[in-house]
Amino acid sequence: MFIRCAFFKGQVKPGMEEAFDRHVHENLVPLWTRFPGVLEVRVLRQIESDVSDPTLAMVLSTRYASREDIAIALDSPVRYESREVSKKLFEMFDGSVFHTVFSAEEFALAASS
């Protein structure tokens, strides 16, 4: 298993929290479930942990069976739709977003460390 994560580092603009969460759950999550090969989509909000960055506002993750499945998904039209849908999120967010891929074993190890 492989997990592709989008880390939102920063904070949701004041007064925009409900709109931000609604946009994620009503628009982005349903869209990400259409990525070819995706097995699961998860949203983690307001991450508070000894090991995570205190400015981490959200993590969106998608789970795939292989790195090849991720490559296929990232080459699909859904990725371009996702970029358009995400623009509204960026208007409500002060910070940056970065993506990375973990194997499920690496992710479990990192989470337990």
Backbone as a chain_set.jsonl record, in Angstrom:
{"seq": "MFIRCAFFKGQVKPGMEEAFDRHVHENLVPLWTRFPGVLEVRVLRQIESDVSDPTLAMVLSTRYASREDIAIALDSPVRYESREVSKKLFEMFDGSVFHTVFSAEEFALAASS", "coords": {"N": [[0.829, -1.182, 0.0], [0.399, 2.258, -0.691], [0.559, 5.654, 0.281], [-0.531, 8.808, -0.575], [-0.048, 12.039, 0.408], [-1.395, 15.273, 1.055], [-0.193, 17.97, 2.591], [-1.307, 20.592, 4.515], [0.116, 23.385, 5.475], [0.003, 25.847, 7.786], [-2.675, 28.08, 8.363], [-6.269, 28.117, 8.415], [-8.016, 30.899, 7.18], [-9.248, 33.355, 9.463], [-12.647, 33.044, 10.427], [-13.309, 31.565, 8.22], [-13.414, 28.866, 8.591], [-15.661, 27.026, 8.673], [-16.612, 27.199, 6.017], [-14.332, 26.359, 4.66], [-14.008, 23.674, 5.601], [-16.454, 22.631, 4.678], [-16.143, 22.936, 1.899], [-13.99, 21.208, 1.444], [-15.141, 18.685, 2.171], [-17.501, 18.551, 0.621], [-16.713, 18.993, -1.994], [-13.903, 18.487, -2.669], [-13.177, 15.933, -1.495], [-15.18, 14.107, -2.629], [-14.39, 14.373, -5.309], [-11.722, 13.432, -5.241], [-12.194, 10.758, -4.688], [-12.711, 9.816, -7.157], [-10.302, 9.458, -8.44], [-8.398, 7.345, -10.518], [-7.864, 4.058, -9.373], [-7.762, 4.712, -6.657], [-8.049, 3.763, -3.272], [-8.892, 4.678, -0.832], [-9.892, 7.745, 0.734], [-8.88, 10.161, 2.998], [-9.406, 12.645, 5.541], [-7.71, 14.644, 7.745], [-7.973, 16.911, 10.287], [-6.708, 19.815, 11.94], [-4.236, 18.876, 13.21], [-2.717, 17.728, 16.056], [0.083, 16.972, 17.709], [2.988, 15.521, 19.217], [4.888, 14.969, 17.328], [4.12, 16.173, 14.978], [4.073, 19.132, 12.959], [3.217, 22.11, 14.555], [1.811, 23.94, 13.07], [0.345, 22.594, 11.226], [-2.496, 22.4, 9.532], [-4.193, 20.692, 8.168], [-4.368, 17.401, 6.782], [-4.706, 15.717, 3.828], [-5.268, 12.551, 2.605], [-4.669, 9.926, 0.276], [-5.09, 6.538, -0.533], [-3.388, 3.942, -2.19], [-2.794, 0.921, -4.077], [-0.325, 0.617, -5.298], [2.742, 2.282, -6.384], [2.623, 2.685, -9.089], [-0.128, 2.899, -9.534], [-0.556, 5.372, -8.349], [0.887, 7.023, -10.095], [-0.653, 6.722, -12.429], [-3.07, 7.838, -11.534], [-2.243, 10.488, -11.081], [-1.838, 11.307, -13.619], [-4.274, 11.538, -14.675], [-7.414, 13.028, -15.84], [-8.776, 13.829, -13.558], [-6.924, 14.929, -11.827], [-6.443, 17.453, -12.903], [-8.941, 18.62, -12.632], [-9.013, 18.607, -9.865], [-7.055, 20.486, -9.25], [-8.343, 22.835, -10.068], [-10.617, 22.842, -8.348], [-9.3, 23.048, -5.94], [-8.365, 25.642, -5.893], [-10.243, 27.363, -4.715], [-10.015, 26.562, -2.054], [-7.438, 27.477, -1.472], [-7.853, 30.191, -1.457], [-9.029, 30.507, 0.979], [-7.106, 29.932, 2.805], [-4.176, 30.524, 4.662], [-1.005, 29.927, 4.008], [0.963, 27.108, 2.983], [0.984, 24.287, 0.715], [2.074, 20.995, 0.491], [3.048, 17.96, -1.145], [3.554, 14.449, -0.669], [4.703, 11.027, -0.9], [4.246, 8.003, 0.812], [5.189, 4.672, 1.704], [2.86, 2.339, 3.05], [3.979, 1.049, 5.2], [6.136, 2.725, 5.913], [4.695, 5.001, 6.651], [3.221, 4.128, 8.851], [5.315, 3.55, 10.574], [6.455, 6.127, 10.873], [4.341, 7.431, 12.103], [4.208, 6.164, 14.556], [6.547, 6.767, 15.795]], "CA": [[0.0, 0.0, 0.0], [1.087, 3.541, -0.743], [-0.293, 6.758, 0.696], [-0.127, 10.124, -1.064], [-0.597, 13.032, 1.33], [-1.289, 16.71, 0.843], [-0.057, 18.609, 3.902], [-1.646, 22.011, 4.529], [0.901, 23.987, 6.547], [-0.451, 27.216, 7.998], [-3.967, 28.102, 9.044], [-7.448, 28.587, 7.699], [-8.243, 32.305, 7.513], [-10.291, 33.539, 10.486], [-14.021, 33.14, 9.94], [-13.493, 30.747, 7.018], [-13.266, 27.459, 8.968], [-16.799, 26.213, 8.225], [-16.622, 27.172, 4.548], [-13.183, 25.55, 4.273], [-14.348, 22.27, 5.837], [-17.555, 22.261, 3.779], [-15.587, 22.798, 0.551], [-13.201, 19.969, 1.422], [-15.996, 17.488, 2.241], [-18.525, 18.52, -0.426], [-16.15, 19.115, -3.336], [-12.602, 17.85, -2.897], [-13.193, 14.499, -1.178], [-15.869, 13.338, -3.682], [-13.567, 14.394, -6.519], [-10.559, 12.552, -5.057], [-12.631, 9.359, -4.761], [-12.764, 9.464, -8.586], [-8.972, 9.168, -8.98], [-8.265, 5.927, -10.869], [-7.073, 3.228, -8.479], [-7.775, 5.125, -5.252], [-8.713, 2.813, -2.378], [-9.45, 5.392, 0.321], [-9.565, 9.159, 0.901], [-9.05, 10.56, 4.405], [-9.15, 14.037, 5.905], [-7.35, 14.861, 9.149], [-7.947, 18.357, 10.525], [-6.126, 20.343, 13.173], [-3.342, 17.842, 13.73], [-1.982, 18.115, 17.253], [0.896, 15.83, 18.082], [4.374, 15.845, 19.538], [5.758, 14.799, 16.161], [3.698, 16.944, 13.814], [4.287, 20.565, 12.979], [2.045, 22.73, 15.176], [1.082, 24.748, 12.099], [-0.279, 21.703, 10.254], [-3.937, 22.592, 9.67], [-4.951, 19.587, 7.589], [-3.71, 16.431, 5.912], [-5.583, 14.918, 2.97], [-4.492, 11.403, 2.134], [-5.289, 8.938, -0.608], [-4.37, 5.266, -0.427], [-3.318, 3.186, -3.444], [-2.128, -0.376, -3.971], [1.048, 0.66, -5.811], [3.228, 3.575, -6.908], [2.131, 2.79, -10.467], [-1.492, 3.422, -9.449], [-0.451, 6.809, -8.071], [1.306, 7.67, -11.342], [-1.828, 6.737, -13.308], [-4.013, 8.816, -10.977], [-1.725, 11.842, -11.27], [-1.871, 11.608, -15.049], [-5.676, 11.488, -15.086], [-8.128, 14.311, -15.867], [-9.224, 14.188, -12.209], [-5.901, 15.782, -11.22], [-6.629, 18.815, -13.383], [-10.154, 19.077, -11.944], [-8.629, 18.831, -8.472], [-6.34, 21.768, -9.188], [-9.35, 23.892, -10.152], [-11.416, 22.818, -7.117], [-8.429, 23.455, -4.834], [-8.133, 27.097, -5.915], [-11.118, 27.983, -3.723], [-9.411, 26.293, -0.748], [-6.273, 28.333, -1.287], [-8.353, 31.527, -1.133], [-9.445, 30.492, 2.386], [-6.006, 29.372, 3.579], [-2.899, 31.237, 4.731], [0.073, 28.96, 4.197], [1.405, 26.381, 1.794], [0.576, 22.888, 0.615], [3.064, 20.154, -0.183], [2.631, 16.56, -1.324], [4.578, 13.416, -0.597], [4.197, 9.652, -0.959], [4.833, 7.059, 1.758], [4.636, 3.324, 1.695], [2.051, 2.193, 4.255], [4.887, 0.654, 6.281], [6.85, 3.936, 6.335], [3.747, 5.907, 7.296], [2.924, 3.554, 10.166], [6.518, 3.742, 11.381], [6.587, 7.543, 11.179], [3.262, 7.805, 13.012], [4.418, 5.598, 15.877], [7.831, 7.255, 16.34]], "C": [[0.876, 1.249, 0.0], [0.093, 4.651, -0.434], [0.291, 8.047, 0.148], [-0.825, 11.151, -0.19], [-0.393, 14.448, 0.809], [-1.298, 17.34, 2.228], [-0.347, 20.1, 3.76], [-0.949, 22.628, 5.738], [0.519, 25.467, 6.642], [-1.764, 27.191, 8.74], [-5.07, 28.578, 8.114], [-7.676, 30.029, 8.142], [-9.382, 32.419, 8.526], [-11.669, 33.736, 9.85], [-14.324, 32.265, 8.743], [-13.504, 29.245, 7.325], [-14.404, 26.586, 8.452], [-16.841, 26.096, 6.71], [-15.494, 26.285, 4.022], [-13.52, 24.067, 4.414], [-15.449, 21.794, 4.894], [-17.027, 22.044, 2.357], [-14.774, 21.512, 0.416], [-14.124, 18.76, 1.296], [-17.029, 17.405, 1.122], [-17.946, 18.509, -1.831], [-14.872, 18.308, -3.552], [-12.625, 16.349, -2.626], [-13.959, 13.695, -2.234], [-15.071, 13.288, -4.995], [-12.4, 13.427, -6.385], [-10.96, 11.088, -5.06], [-12.741, 8.893, -6.206], [-11.386, 9.24, -9.199], [-8.903, 7.689, -9.333], [-7.396, 5.207, -9.843], [-7.106, 3.616, -7.013], [-8.58, 4.119, -4.429], [-9.42, 3.523, -1.228], [-9.002, 6.846, 0.281], [-9.847, 9.505, 2.358], [-8.722, 12.034, 4.583], [-8.85, 14.082, 7.397], [-7.224, 16.366, 9.343], [-7.338, 18.667, 11.873], [-5.284, 19.291, 13.887], [-2.59, 18.395, 14.939], [-1.232, 16.892, 17.752], [2.29, 16.303, 18.44], [5.254, 15.816, 18.295], [5.33, 15.64, 14.969], [3.948, 18.432, 14.036], [3.054, 21.233, 13.581], [1.242, 23.605, 14.214], [0.416, 23.898, 11.02], [-1.793, 21.743, 10.457], [-4.733, 21.399, 9.162], [-4.022, 18.677, 6.796], [-4.808, 15.712, 5.147], [-4.751, 13.759, 2.475], [-5.338, 10.507, 1.24], [-4.427, 7.687, -0.556], [-4.508, 4.502, -1.74], [-2.584, 1.871, -3.197], [-0.664, -0.314, -4.396], [1.43, 2.078, -6.227], [2.745, 3.778, -8.348], [0.706, 3.337, -10.49], [-1.491, 4.922, -9.175], [-0.073, 7.555, -9.344], [0.141, 7.772, -12.325], [-2.826, 7.79, -12.834], [-3.553, 10.243, -11.249], [-1.681, 12.26, -12.73], [-3.311, 11.676, -15.568], [-6.3, 12.887, -15.127], [-8.6, 14.765, -14.486], [-8.202, 15.119, -11.543], [-6.096, 17.236, -11.64], [-7.902, 19.422, -12.787], [-9.824, 19.426, -10.504], [-7.906, 20.162, -8.312], [-7.328, 22.929, -9.222], [-10.172, 23.985, -8.869], [-10.588, 23.33, -5.939], [-8.201, 24.961, -4.788], [-8.997, 27.808, -4.875], [-10.577, 27.748, -2.312], [-8.264, 27.252, -0.468], [-6.68, 29.769, -0.977], [-8.721, 31.637, 0.349], [-8.309, 30.1, 3.326], [-4.78, 30.266, 3.503], [-1.807, 30.217, 5.005], [0.444, 28.313, 2.883], [0.93, 24.941, 1.864], [1.713, 22.137, -0.073], [2.593, 18.712, -0.158], [3.826, 15.635, -1.166], [3.901, 12.053, -0.639], [4.981, 8.812, 0.038], [4.376, 5.659, 1.383], [3.852, 3.21, 2.998], [2.945, 1.828, 5.444], [5.655, 1.862, 6.817], [5.936, 4.851, 7.136], [3.434, 5.41, 8.699], [4.115, 3.751, 11.095], [6.667, 5.184, 11.801], [5.543, 7.97, 12.202], [3.513, 7.29, 14.424], [5.701, 6.096, 16.542], [7.627, 8.446, 17.255]], "O": [[1.946, 1.283, 0.609], [-1.069, 4.592, -0.838], [1.463, 8.35, 0.372], [-2.049, 11.136, -0.06], [0.633, 14.773, 0.21], [-2.29, 17.254, 2.951], [0.299, 20.789, 2.97], [-1.366, 22.424, 6.878], [0.694, 26.23, 5.692], [-1.957, 26.378, 9.644], [-4.84, 29.33, 7.167], [-7.549, 30.35, 9.323], [-10.359, 31.674, 8.459], [-11.834, 34.481, 8.884], [-15.466, 32.216, 8.286], [-13.596, 28.433, 6.404], [-14.162, 25.532, 7.863], [-17.08, 25.013, 6.177], [-15.679, 25.548, 3.054], [-13.344, 23.293, 3.473], [-15.385, 20.681, 4.372], [-17.414, 21.086, 1.689], [-14.857, 20.816, -0.596], [-13.926, 17.909, 0.428], [-17.401, 16.305, 0.711], [-18.609, 18.065, -2.768], [-14.773, 17.538, -4.506], [-12.139, 15.57, -3.446], [-13.44, 12.682, -2.702], [-15.084, 12.278, -5.698], [-12.113, 12.677, -7.318], [-10.138, 10.239, -5.406], [-12.852, 7.693, -6.457], [-11.297, 8.868, -10.369], [-9.309, 6.852, -8.527], [-6.32, 5.688, -9.486], [-6.527, 2.909, -6.188], [-9.655, 3.682, -4.841], [-10.424, 3.033, -0.711], [-7.888, 7.153, -0.144], [-10.911, 9.186, 2.888], [-7.881, 12.595, 3.879], [-9.644, 13.614, 8.213], [-6.454, 17.023, 8.642], [-7.439, 17.886, 12.819], [-5.582, 18.88, 15.008], [-1.907, 19.415, 14.841], [-1.835, 15.903, 18.165], [2.719, 17.373, 18.008], [6.244, 16.542, 18.21], [6.109, 15.805, 14.03], [4.019, 18.907, 15.169], [1.938, 20.944, 13.148], [0.106, 23.972, 14.517], [-0.031, 24.432, 10.005], [-2.312, 21.191, 11.427], [-5.823, 21.12, 9.661], [-3.029, 19.121, 6.22], [-5.733, 15.161, 5.745], [-3.643, 13.958, 1.977], [-6.545, 10.357, 1.429], [-3.198, 7.761, -0.539], [-5.59, 4.424, -2.323], [-1.845, 1.733, -2.222], [0.154, -1.098, -3.914], [0.577, 2.949, -6.399], [2.489, 4.905, -8.77], [0.362, 4.141, -11.356], [-2.325, 5.656, -9.705], [-0.646, 8.603, -9.642], [-0.029, 8.799, -12.981], [-3.364, 8.547, -13.641], [-4.358, 11.105, -11.602], [-1.505, 13.439, -13.038], [-3.534, 11.853, -16.765], [-5.776, 13.821, -14.52], [-8.803, 15.959, -14.265], [-8.582, 16.003, -10.775], [-5.935, 18.147, -10.827], [-7.931, 20.612, -12.474], [-10.304, 20.432, -9.981], [-8.128, 20.88, -7.337], [-7.167, 23.902, -8.485], [-10.4, 25.08, -8.356], [-11.124, 23.975, -5.039], [-7.873, 25.497, -3.729], [-8.539, 28.748, -4.226], [-10.667, 28.634, -1.462], [-8.136, 27.775, 0.639], [-5.941, 30.491, -0.308], [-8.724, 32.733, 0.91], [-8.532, 29.952, 4.528], [-4.388, 30.711, 2.424], [-1.701, 29.701, 6.117], [0.265, 28.892, 1.811], [0.53, 24.445, 2.917], [2.246, 22.586, -1.088], [1.842, 18.298, 0.725], [4.959, 15.993, -1.489], [2.692, 11.936, -0.44], [6.207, 8.889, 0.11], [3.3, 5.481, 0.811], [4.154, 3.92, 3.958], [2.688, 2.257, 6.569], [5.811, 2.012, 8.028], [6.334, 5.407, 8.16], [3.387, 6.204, 9.639], [3.944, 4.081, 12.269], [6.972, 5.459, 12.961], [5.832, 8.787, 13.076], [3.077, 7.913, 15.392], [5.91, 5.864, 17.733], [8.595, 8.98, 17.797]]}, "num_chains": 1, "name": "protein.A"}
